[in-house]
Structure formats: structure tokens, C-alpha cells
Short mmCIF file of C-alpha atoms and ligand atoms in Angstrom, two decimals:
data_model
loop_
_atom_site.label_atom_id
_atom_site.label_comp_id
_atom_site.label_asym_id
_atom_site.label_seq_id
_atom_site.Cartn_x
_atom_site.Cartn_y
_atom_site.Cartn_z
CA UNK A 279 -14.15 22.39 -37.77
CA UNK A 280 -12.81 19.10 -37.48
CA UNK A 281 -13.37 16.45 -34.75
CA UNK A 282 -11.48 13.06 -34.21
CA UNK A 283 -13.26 10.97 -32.07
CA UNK A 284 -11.16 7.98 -30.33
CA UNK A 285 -12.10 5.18 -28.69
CA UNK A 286 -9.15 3.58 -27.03
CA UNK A 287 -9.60 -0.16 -25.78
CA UNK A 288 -7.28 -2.18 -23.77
CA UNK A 289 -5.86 -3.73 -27.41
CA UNK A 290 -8.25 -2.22 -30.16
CA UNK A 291 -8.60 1.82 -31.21
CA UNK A 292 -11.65 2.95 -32.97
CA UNK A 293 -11.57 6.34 -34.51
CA UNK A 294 -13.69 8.41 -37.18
CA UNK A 295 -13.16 11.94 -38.21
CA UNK A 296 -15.98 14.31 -37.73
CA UNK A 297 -16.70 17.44 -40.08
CA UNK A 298 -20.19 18.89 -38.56
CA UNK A 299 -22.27 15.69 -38.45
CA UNK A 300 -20.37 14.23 -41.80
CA UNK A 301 -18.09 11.40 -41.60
CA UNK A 302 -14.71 12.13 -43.36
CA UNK A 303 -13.09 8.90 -42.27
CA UNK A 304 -13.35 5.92 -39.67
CA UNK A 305 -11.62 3.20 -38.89
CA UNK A 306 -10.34 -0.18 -36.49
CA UNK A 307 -7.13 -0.91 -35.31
CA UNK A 308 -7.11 -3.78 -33.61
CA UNK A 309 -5.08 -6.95 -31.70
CA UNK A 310 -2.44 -3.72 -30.53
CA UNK A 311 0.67 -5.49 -28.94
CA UNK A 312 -0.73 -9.43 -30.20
CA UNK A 313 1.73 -11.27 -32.50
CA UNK A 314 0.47 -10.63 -35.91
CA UNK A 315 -1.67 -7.61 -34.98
CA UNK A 316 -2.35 -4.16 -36.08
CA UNK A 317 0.28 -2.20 -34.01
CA UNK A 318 3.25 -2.83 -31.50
CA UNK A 319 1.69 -0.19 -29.45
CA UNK A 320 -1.18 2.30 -28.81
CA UNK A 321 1.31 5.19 -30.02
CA UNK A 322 1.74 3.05 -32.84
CA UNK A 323 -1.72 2.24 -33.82
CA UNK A 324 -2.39 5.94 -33.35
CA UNK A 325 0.88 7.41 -35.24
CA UNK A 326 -0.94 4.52 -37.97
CA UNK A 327 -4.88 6.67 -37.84
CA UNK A 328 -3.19 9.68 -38.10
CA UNK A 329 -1.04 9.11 -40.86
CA UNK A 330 -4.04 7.46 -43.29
CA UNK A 331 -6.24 10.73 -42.50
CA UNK A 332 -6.21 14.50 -43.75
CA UNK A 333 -6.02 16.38 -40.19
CA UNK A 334 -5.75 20.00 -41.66
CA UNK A 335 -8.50 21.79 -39.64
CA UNK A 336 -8.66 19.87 -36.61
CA UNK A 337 -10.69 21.77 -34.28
CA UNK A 338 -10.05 18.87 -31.14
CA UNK A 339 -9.87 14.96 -30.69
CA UNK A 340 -12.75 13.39 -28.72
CA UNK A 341 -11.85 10.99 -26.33
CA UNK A 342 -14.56 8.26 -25.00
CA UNK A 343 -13.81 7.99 -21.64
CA UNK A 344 -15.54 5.41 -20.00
CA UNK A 345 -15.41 6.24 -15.84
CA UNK A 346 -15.54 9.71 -14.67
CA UNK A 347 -16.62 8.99 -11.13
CA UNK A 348 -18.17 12.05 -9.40
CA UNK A 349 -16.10 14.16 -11.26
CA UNK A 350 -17.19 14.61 -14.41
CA UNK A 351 -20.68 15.70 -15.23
CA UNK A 352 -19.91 17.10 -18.81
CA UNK A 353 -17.33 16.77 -21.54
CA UNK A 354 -14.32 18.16 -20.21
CA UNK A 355 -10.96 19.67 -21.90
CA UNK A 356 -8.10 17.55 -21.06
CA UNK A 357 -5.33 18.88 -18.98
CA UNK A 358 -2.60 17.58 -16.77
CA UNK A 359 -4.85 17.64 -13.79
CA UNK A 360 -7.87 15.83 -15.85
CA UNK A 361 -5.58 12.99 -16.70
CA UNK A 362 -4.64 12.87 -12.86
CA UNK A 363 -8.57 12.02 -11.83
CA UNK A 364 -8.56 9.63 -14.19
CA UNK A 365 -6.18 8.28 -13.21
CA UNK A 366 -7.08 8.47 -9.59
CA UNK A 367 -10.90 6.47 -10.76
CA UNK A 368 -8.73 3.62 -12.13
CA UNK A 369 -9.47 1.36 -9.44
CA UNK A 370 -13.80 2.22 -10.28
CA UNK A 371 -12.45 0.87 -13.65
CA UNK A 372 -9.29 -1.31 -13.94
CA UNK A 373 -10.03 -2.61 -17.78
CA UNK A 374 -11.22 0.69 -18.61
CA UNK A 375 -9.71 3.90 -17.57
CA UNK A 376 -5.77 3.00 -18.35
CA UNK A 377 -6.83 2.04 -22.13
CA UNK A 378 -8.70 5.62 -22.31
CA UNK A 379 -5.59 7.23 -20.58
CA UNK A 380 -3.43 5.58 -23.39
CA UNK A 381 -5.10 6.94 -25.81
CA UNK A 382 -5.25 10.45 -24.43
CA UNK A 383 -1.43 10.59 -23.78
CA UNK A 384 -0.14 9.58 -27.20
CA UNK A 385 -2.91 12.07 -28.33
CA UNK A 386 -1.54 14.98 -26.76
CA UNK A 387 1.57 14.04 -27.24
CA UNK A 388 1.11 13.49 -31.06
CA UNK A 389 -1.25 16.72 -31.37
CA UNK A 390 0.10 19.00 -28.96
CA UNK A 391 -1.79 22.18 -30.30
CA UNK A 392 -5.19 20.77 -30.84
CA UNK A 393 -7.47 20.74 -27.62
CA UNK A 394 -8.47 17.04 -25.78
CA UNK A 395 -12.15 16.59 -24.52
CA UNK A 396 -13.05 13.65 -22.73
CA UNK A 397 -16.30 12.33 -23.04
CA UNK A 398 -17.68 10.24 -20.03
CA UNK A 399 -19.89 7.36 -19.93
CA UNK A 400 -20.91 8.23 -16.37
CA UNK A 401 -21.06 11.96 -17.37
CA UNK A 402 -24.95 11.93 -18.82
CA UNK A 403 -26.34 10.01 -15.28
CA UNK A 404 -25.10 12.47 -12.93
CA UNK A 405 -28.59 14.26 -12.91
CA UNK A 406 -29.69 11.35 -11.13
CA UNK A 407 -30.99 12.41 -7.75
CA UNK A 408 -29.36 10.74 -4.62
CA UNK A 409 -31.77 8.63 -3.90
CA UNK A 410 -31.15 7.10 -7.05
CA UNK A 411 -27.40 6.70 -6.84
CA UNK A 412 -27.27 5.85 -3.33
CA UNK A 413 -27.10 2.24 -2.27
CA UNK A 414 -28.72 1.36 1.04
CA UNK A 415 -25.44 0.13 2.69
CA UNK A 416 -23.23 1.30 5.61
CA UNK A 417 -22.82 5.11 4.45
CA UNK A 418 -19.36 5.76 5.89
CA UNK A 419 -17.53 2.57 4.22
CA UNK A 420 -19.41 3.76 0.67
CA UNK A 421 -18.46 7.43 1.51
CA UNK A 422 -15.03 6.16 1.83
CA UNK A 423 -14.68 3.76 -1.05
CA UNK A 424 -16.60 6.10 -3.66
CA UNK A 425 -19.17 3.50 -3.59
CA UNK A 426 -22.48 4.59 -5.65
CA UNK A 427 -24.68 3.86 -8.74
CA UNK A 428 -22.59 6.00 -11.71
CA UNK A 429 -24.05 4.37 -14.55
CA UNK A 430 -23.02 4.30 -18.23
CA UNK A 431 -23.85 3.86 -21.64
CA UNK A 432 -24.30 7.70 -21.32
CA UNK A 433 -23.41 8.85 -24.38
CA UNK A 434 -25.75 6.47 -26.22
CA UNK A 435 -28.80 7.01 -23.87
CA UNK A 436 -28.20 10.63 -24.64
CA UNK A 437 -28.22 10.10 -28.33
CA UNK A 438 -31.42 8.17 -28.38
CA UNK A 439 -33.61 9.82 -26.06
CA UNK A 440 -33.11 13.64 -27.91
CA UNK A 441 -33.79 11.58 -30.77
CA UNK A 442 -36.56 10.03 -29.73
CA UNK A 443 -38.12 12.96 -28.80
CA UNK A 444 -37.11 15.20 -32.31
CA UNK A 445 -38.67 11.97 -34.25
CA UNK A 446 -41.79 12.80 -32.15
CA UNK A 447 -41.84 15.89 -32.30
CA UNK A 448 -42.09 16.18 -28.90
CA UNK A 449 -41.05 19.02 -26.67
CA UNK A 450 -36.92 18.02 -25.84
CA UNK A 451 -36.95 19.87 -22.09
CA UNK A 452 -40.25 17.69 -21.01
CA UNK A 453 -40.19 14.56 -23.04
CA UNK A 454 -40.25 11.61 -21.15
CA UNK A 455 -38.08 8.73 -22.77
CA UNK A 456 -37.34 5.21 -21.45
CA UNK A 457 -34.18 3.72 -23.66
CA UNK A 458 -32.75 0.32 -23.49
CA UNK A 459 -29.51 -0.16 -25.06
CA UNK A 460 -29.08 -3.66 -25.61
CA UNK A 461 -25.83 -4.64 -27.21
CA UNK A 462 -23.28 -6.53 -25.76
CA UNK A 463 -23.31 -5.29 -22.93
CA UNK A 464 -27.19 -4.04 -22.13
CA UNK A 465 -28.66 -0.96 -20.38
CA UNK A 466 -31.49 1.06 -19.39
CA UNK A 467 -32.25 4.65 -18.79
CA UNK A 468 -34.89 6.88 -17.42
CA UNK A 469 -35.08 10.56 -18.97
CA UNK A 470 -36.56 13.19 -18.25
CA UNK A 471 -36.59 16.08 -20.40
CA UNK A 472 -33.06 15.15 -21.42
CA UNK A 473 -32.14 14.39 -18.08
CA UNK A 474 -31.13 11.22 -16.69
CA UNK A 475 -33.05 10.20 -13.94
CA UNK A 476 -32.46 6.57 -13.62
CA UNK A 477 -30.59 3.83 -14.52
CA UNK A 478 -29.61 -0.02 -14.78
CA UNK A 479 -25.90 -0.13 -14.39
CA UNK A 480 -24.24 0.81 -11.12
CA UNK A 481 -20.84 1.29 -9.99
CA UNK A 482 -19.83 -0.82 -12.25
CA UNK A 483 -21.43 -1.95 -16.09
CA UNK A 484 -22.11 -5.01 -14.28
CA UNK A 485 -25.55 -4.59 -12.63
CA UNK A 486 -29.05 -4.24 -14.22
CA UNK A 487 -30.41 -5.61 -17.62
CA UNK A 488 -28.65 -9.57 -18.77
CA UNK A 489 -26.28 -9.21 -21.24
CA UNK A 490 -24.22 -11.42 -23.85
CA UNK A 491 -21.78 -12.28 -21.09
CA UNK A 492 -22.47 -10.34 -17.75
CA UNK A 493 -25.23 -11.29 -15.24
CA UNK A 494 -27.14 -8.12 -14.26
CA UNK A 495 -28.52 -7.95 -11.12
CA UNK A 496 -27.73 -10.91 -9.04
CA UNK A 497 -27.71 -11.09 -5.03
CA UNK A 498 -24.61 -10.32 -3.48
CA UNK A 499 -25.36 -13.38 -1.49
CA UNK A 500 -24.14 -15.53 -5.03
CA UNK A 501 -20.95 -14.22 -4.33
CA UNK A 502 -20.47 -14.97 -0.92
CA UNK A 503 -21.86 -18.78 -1.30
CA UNK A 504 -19.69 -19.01 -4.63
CA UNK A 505 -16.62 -18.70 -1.87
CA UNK A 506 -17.31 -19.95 0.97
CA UNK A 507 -19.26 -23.10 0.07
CA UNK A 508 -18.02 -23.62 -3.48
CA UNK A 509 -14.85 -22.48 -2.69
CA UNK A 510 -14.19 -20.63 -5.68
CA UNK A 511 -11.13 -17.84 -5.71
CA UNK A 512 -12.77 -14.17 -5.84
CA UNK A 513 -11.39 -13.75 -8.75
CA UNK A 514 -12.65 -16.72 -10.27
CA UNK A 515 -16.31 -15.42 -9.37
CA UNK A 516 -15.58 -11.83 -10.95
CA UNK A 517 -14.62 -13.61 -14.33
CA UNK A 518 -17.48 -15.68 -14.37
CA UNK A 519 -20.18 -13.45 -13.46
CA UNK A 520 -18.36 -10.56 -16.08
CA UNK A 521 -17.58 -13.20 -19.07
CA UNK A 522 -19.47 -16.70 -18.61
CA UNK A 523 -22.63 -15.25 -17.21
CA UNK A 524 -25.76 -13.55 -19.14
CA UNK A 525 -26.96 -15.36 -22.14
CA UNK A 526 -23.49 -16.79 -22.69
CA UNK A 527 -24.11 -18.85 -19.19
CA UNK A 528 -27.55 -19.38 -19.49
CA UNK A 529 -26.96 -20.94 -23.34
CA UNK A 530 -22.88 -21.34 -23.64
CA UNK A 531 -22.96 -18.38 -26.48
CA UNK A 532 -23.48 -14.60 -26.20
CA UNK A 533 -24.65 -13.88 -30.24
CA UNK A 534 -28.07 -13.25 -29.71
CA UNK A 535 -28.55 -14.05 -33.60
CA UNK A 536 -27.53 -18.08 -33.09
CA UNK A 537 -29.71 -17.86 -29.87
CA UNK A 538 -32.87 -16.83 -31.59
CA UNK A 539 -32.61 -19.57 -34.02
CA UNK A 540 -31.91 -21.89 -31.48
CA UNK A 541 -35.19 -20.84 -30.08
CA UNK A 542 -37.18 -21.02 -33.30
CA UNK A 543 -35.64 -24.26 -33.77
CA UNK A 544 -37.21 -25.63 -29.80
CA UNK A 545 -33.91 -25.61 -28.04
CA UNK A 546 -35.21 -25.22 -24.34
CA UNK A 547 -32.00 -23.67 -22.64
CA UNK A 548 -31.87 -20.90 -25.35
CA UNK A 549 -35.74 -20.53 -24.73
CA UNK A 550 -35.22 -19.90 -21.15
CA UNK A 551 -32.08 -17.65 -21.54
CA UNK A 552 -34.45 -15.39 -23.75
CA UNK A 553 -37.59 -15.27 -21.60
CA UNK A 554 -34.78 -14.34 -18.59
CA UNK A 555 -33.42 -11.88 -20.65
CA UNK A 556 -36.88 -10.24 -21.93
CA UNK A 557 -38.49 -10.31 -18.56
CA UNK A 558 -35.63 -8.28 -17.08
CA UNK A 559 -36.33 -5.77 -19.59
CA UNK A 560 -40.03 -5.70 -18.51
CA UNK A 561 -39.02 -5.53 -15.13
CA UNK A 562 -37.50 -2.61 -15.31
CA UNK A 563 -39.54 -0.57 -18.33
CA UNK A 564 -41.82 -1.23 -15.28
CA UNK A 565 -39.45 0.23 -12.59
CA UNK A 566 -39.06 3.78 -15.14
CA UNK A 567 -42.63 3.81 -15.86
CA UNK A 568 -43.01 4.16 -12.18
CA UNK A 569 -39.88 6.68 -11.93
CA UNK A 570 -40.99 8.99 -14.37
CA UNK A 571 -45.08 9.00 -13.83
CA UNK A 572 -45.53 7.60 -17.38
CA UNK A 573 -43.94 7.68 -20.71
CA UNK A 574 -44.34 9.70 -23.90
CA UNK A 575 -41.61 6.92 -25.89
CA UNK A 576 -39.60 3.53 -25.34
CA UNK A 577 -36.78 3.11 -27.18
CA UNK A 578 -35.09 0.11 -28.42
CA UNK A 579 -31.00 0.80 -29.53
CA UNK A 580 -28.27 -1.10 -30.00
CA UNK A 581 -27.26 -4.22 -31.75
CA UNK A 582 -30.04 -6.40 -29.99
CA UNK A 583 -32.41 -3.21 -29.67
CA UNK A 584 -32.01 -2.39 -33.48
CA UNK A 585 -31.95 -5.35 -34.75
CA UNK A 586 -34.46 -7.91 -32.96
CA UNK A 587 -38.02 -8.01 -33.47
CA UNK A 588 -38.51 -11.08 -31.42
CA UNK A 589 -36.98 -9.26 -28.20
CA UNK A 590 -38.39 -5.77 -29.08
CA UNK A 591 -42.13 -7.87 -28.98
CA UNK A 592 -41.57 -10.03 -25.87
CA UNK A 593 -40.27 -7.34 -23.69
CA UNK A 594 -42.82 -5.21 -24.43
CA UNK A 595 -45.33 -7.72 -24.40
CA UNK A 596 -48.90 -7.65 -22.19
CA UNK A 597 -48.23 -3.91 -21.93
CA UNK A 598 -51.08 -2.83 -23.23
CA UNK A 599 -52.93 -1.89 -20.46
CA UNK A 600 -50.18 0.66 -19.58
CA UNK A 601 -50.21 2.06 -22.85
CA UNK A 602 -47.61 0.25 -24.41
CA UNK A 603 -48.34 -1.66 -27.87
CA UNK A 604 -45.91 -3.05 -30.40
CA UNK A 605 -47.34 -3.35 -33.90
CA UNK A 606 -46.11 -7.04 -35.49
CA UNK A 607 -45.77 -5.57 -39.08
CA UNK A 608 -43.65 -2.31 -37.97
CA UNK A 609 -42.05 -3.81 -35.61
CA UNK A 610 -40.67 -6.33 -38.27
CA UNK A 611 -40.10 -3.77 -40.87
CA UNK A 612 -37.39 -0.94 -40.41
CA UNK A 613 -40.13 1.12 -39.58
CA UNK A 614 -38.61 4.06 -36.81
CA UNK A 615 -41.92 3.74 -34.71
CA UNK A 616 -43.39 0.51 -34.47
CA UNK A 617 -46.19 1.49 -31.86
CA UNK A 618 -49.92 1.68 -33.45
CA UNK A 619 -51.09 5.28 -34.36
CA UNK A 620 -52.20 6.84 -31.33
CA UNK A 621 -50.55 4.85 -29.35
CA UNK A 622 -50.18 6.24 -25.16
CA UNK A 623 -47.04 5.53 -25.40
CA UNK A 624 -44.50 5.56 -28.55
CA UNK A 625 -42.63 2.59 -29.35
CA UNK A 626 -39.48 3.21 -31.36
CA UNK A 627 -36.25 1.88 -32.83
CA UNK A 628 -33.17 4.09 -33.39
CA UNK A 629 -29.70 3.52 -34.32
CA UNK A 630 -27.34 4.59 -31.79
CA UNK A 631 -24.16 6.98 -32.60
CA UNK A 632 -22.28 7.19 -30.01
CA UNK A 633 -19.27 8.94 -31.64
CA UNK A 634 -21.49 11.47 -33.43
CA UNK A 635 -22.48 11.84 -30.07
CA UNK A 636 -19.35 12.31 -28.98
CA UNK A 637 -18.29 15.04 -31.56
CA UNK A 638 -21.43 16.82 -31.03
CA UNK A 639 -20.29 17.39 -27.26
CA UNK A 640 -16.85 18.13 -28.33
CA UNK A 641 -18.22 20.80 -30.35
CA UNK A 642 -20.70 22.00 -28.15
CA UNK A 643 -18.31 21.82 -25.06
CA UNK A 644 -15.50 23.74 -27.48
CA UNK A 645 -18.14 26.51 -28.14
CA UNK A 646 -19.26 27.37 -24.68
CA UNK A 647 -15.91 27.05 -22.99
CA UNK A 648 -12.87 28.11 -25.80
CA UNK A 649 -9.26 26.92 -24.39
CA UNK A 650 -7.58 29.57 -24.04
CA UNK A 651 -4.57 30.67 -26.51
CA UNK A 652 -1.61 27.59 -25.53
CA UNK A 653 -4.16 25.45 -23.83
CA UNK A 654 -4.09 23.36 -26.51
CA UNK A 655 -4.48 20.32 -23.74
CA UNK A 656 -0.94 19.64 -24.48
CA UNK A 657 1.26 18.15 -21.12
CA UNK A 658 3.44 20.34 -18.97
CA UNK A 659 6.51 21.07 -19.42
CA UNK A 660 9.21 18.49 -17.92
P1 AMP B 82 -23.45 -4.06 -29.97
O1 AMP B 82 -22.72 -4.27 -28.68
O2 AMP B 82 -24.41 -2.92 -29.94
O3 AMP B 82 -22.57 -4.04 -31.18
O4 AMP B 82 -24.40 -5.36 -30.14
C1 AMP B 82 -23.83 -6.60 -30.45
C2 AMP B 82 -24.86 -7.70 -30.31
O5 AMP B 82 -26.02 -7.41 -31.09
C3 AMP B 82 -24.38 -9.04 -30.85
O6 AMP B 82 -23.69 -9.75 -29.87
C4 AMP B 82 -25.67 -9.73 -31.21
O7 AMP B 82 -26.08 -10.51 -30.11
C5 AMP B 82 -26.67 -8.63 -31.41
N1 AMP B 82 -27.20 -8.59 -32.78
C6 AMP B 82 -26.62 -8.04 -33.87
N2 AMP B 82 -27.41 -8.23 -34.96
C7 AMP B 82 -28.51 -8.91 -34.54
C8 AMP B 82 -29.69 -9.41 -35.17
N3 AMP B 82 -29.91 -9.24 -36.49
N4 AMP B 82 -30.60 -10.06 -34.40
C9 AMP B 82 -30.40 -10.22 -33.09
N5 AMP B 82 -29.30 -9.79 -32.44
C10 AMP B 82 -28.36 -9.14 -33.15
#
């Protein structure tokens, strides 16, 4: 069976076609509704993927859907009623939600016989227990505004930490897995036994680790002072703090690549932005070390996570009493594990896949709960 798995942005649709674990086709359209870009429109751009690709044996499309509140806790088949709570947690996600819901209605509307799952970010962090959801605020006015830790990344901490655990060999229902996706945007995760149990983000993908252009955790206090003695508009605080913050404020660029070579090369501001960002990361392997009453494996993932030695070492670094030892020569070759033999805890490195991810849960989802015959996920009549 098939499986298309789409990731609809605000201007940008990402898509790759799924047989089992084997790619068949993937693909970018991008600048959707700019002058001189891809497509006039997101039915466009999608009427564009579907034309280049052979759909015969479609089993479903996979939709990445970014905010699922309290709602979703699993992949879910897409019907009218699905589209109307996400619709309903636009406001938990203004940039994100309506470009998923874009995607999902040309979709159906394109492939009316072929069943919709949507695939949550938030979905995976659900297992967390209240009291790590639950912000220590007035309880009624959260209550009433939905107001809670949801997390994200979900998909991708997933991924990692039942592959951490395979590549260990360790038992998946016990293992206990710290991941840190750091890519653009940057995340950690507490699992246990391929449950989340903790993580960085919050309500929003704003709080936690720094990333290229978002602060992390930051007292709410900034905010407040930002207004009323700076006098900046609030929205002039929320685009700052979401796009000229993290390692783009500390050192005016986001590219952790042209950052590290700034540092090699003695630059003091992109020195400090990458001590920030490293000791945030040690702050909180710290915090899930504490969580989860040890480790068996860190993880590093992600475009940052995958890719830099020099972050992968200084996060981790003076860890060793805890267990936790990064070997200099596997660390800087592609080596998978680049903890000493016999380390206490496993250090590794593993490539993210979030839409194989995706497609997996599709599948999985499609398995243990068949539409029935016409629920094909396709709108109601009228
Ligand atoms: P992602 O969001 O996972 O695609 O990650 C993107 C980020 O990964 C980029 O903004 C870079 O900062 C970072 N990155 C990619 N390649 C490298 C590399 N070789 N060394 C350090 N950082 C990298």
C-alpha cells in the first residue's frame, strides 16, 4: 500500500510517496501565491504533486498536522468533524493549523476515495503526566484558555527514541531515551519506554531549548518590561522573541554552520551565543536525567544534532560523572554511537525521518482502525 505524506506550510508543500518504508517519490513546492513562485495556490501546488506522481494504489495521504491540542493523542482519520477541532485549535496555532487545514481540504477534495490521517506534533507528548503539562498559574483562567505544556516535535522524538533503543538493542517498552532535536527550531524529550514523559516546548514551540531564531525559555517578566518600559507594541515583542531571538539575536544569524566558524575564528558574540545555546542543552539533559531516574541513551537529531560535533561535545561535556562520555574520534566520524564502549549511558546520533514516521503511523493507524466502506475521509455532502 501506498502512503503520501504532506506537509503543508503557510506558502511551501513538502510531499514524498511512501511504499512500506521505500521512497517512490518526494518533492518541494514552494513560494505558493509569491510572484514568480511554484503555484497560484495550495490546490494548485497540490493538483502540481499529484500530477508528477504514479498514485495507483494509494492506500491514504498523511497529513503533518502540527497542533492537536488535547484532542488528539494518536494519528487520526480525517473527517468533517476532525477538520472542525482543528479548526477550533487555530488560535493554539495561528501560522500553523490553517496551512495544515489547506492542505487537508484540497486533499480530500482532490482524493475523495482515499482515507486522510492526520498526524500531530502534540500527539506523541500526551503521555505526559499532569504534573508535567500543568503550569503553576491561576487554574481556572488556564482551564478556560486551554492553557498547558502540549509540546511538539513529536513525530521526530518518536522516530529517534524507538531507534535509539533498536540500535541498542535495548528492550523498546523500558528503554529510557533522552532526545534533543536541534534544528531550526530545537527540542527535547524525555521517554520512557516509548512514552513521552517530558518535554521542552510548551503551549507553544516557543519555550525550552535556544534555537536559530526563537528564545526558549525566557521570564515572562521580559515581556512585560519590553511594554511597559520600552514601550514596544505586543506584537512587536512576539516577532522578536519568535524571529530575532535565539542564536540569530545573540549573533545576528541563525546558520549554526557560519556561527561555528565564527567561533573557531575568536569572534566573542558567536562564542557566547554557543556556550548559551550548549548550556541550555545541559540544563535540561540534567532536568530528564532527573525525570526519568537515569538514562540507558542520549540522542542527538536534527540538522544541528546530526551534524555538529562541536555542540554534540560541549553539551555533553563534564558529564562524566553521571555516566555520560562523548568519544572525540566517534563523535567526529559518522559513527551512530559516539559514547566509549561500556559506556553508563549511550551517546548516539540518528537521522531523523519524520515523514517515514509519519507513514509508519498512517499505516499502523489504517491497520488497527479500517475506515469503513465510503469513509474514504471525503467531505459531506452540500
Ligand atoms: P533542520 O531544521 O533540522 O533542517 O536544521 C537546520 C539547521 O541545521 C541549520 O539552520 C543549521 O544551523 C544546522 N546545520 C545543518 N548542517 C550543519 C552542520 N554541518 N554543522 C552545524 N550545523 C548544521
Amino acid at each position: 500500500m501506498k502512503i503520501l505524506v504532506l506537509n503543508t506550510g503557510s506558502s511551501s508543500v513538502k510531499y514524498r510517496l511512501f511504499d512500506g518504508t521505500e521512497t517512490l517519490a518526494k518533492g518541494l513546492v514552494e513560494r505558493i501565491g509569491e510572484a514568480g513562485g511554484d503555484a497560484s495556490d495550495h490546490e494548485a501546488a497540490l493538483q502540481q504533486v499529484m500530477a508528477g506522481i504514479d498514485l495507483t494504489d494509494l492506500g491514504a495521504v498523511g497529513h503533518r498536522a502540527v497542533h492537536g491540542g488535547s484532542e488528539f493523542s494518536r494519528p487520526t482519520v480525517i473527517d468533517d468533524e476532525v477538520v472542525a477541532v482543528i479548526e477550533r485549535l487555530v488560535p493554539l496555532a495561528p501560522l500553523h493549523n490553517p496551512a495544515a487545514l489547506s492542505g487537508i481540504a484540497v486533499a480530500r477534495k482532490l482524493l475523495p476515495e482515499v482515507p486522510q490521517v492526520a498526524v500531530f506534533d502534540t500527539a506523541f507528548h500526551q503521555t505526559i503526566p499532569p504534573e508535567g503539562v500543568t503550569y503553576a498559574m491561576d487554574a481556572a483562567l488556564a482551564e478556560r484558555w486551554q492553557i498547558r505544556r502540549y509540546g511538539f516535535h513529536g513525530t521526530s522524538h518518536a522516530y529517534v527514541a524507538r531507534q535509539t533503543a533498536e540500535l541498542l538493542g535495548l528492550p523498546a517498552d523500558q528503554a529510557r531515551v533522552i532526545t534533543l532535536h536541534l534544528g531550526n527550531g530545537a527540542s527535547a524529550c524525555a521517554v520512557s519506554g516509548g512514552h513521552s514523559v517530558a518535554t521542552s516546548m510548551g503551549m507553544s514551540p516557543q519555550s525550552g531549548l535556544v534555537m536559530g531564531t526563537r528564545s526558549g525559555d525566557i521570564d515572562p517578566t521580559v515581556i512585560f518590561h519590553l511594554h511597559r518600559v520600552a514601550g514596544l507594541p505586543i506584537d512587536e515583542i512576539e516577532r522578536s522573541l519568535i524571529r530575532s531571538a535565539g542564536m540569530q539575536g545573540l549573533t545576528g544569524e541563525n546558520d549554526m554552520r557560519t556561527i561555528e566558524k565564527r567561533v573557531e575564528a575568536g569572534d566573542p558574540a558567536a562564542t557566547r551565543a554557543l556556550d548559551v545555546y550548549c548550556r541550555r542543552i545541559k540544563e535540561y539533559v540534567g532536568m530528564y536525567l532527573a525525570v526519568l531516574g537515569g538514562a540507558d541513551a542520549i540522542t542527538f537529531t536534527a540538522g544541528v544534532g546530526q551534524n555538529s560535533p562541536v555542540v554534540r561535545a560541549a553539551a555533553l561535556s563534564g558529564l562524566s560523572g553521571l555516566g555520560i562520555t562523548v568519544d572525540k574520534t566517534r563523535n567526529e566520524s559518522r559513527d551512530q554511537i559516539i559514547s566509549p564502549d561500556g559506556s553508563p549511558v549511550a551517546v548516539c546520533v540518528i537521522a531523523t525521518d519524520e515523514e517515514l514516521e509519519i507513514a509508519q503511523q498512517v499505516t499502523a493507524e489504517l491497520a488497527a482502525h479500517p475506515p469503513a466502506a465510503g469513509e474514504g475521509g471525503q467531505p459531506a455532502a452540500g
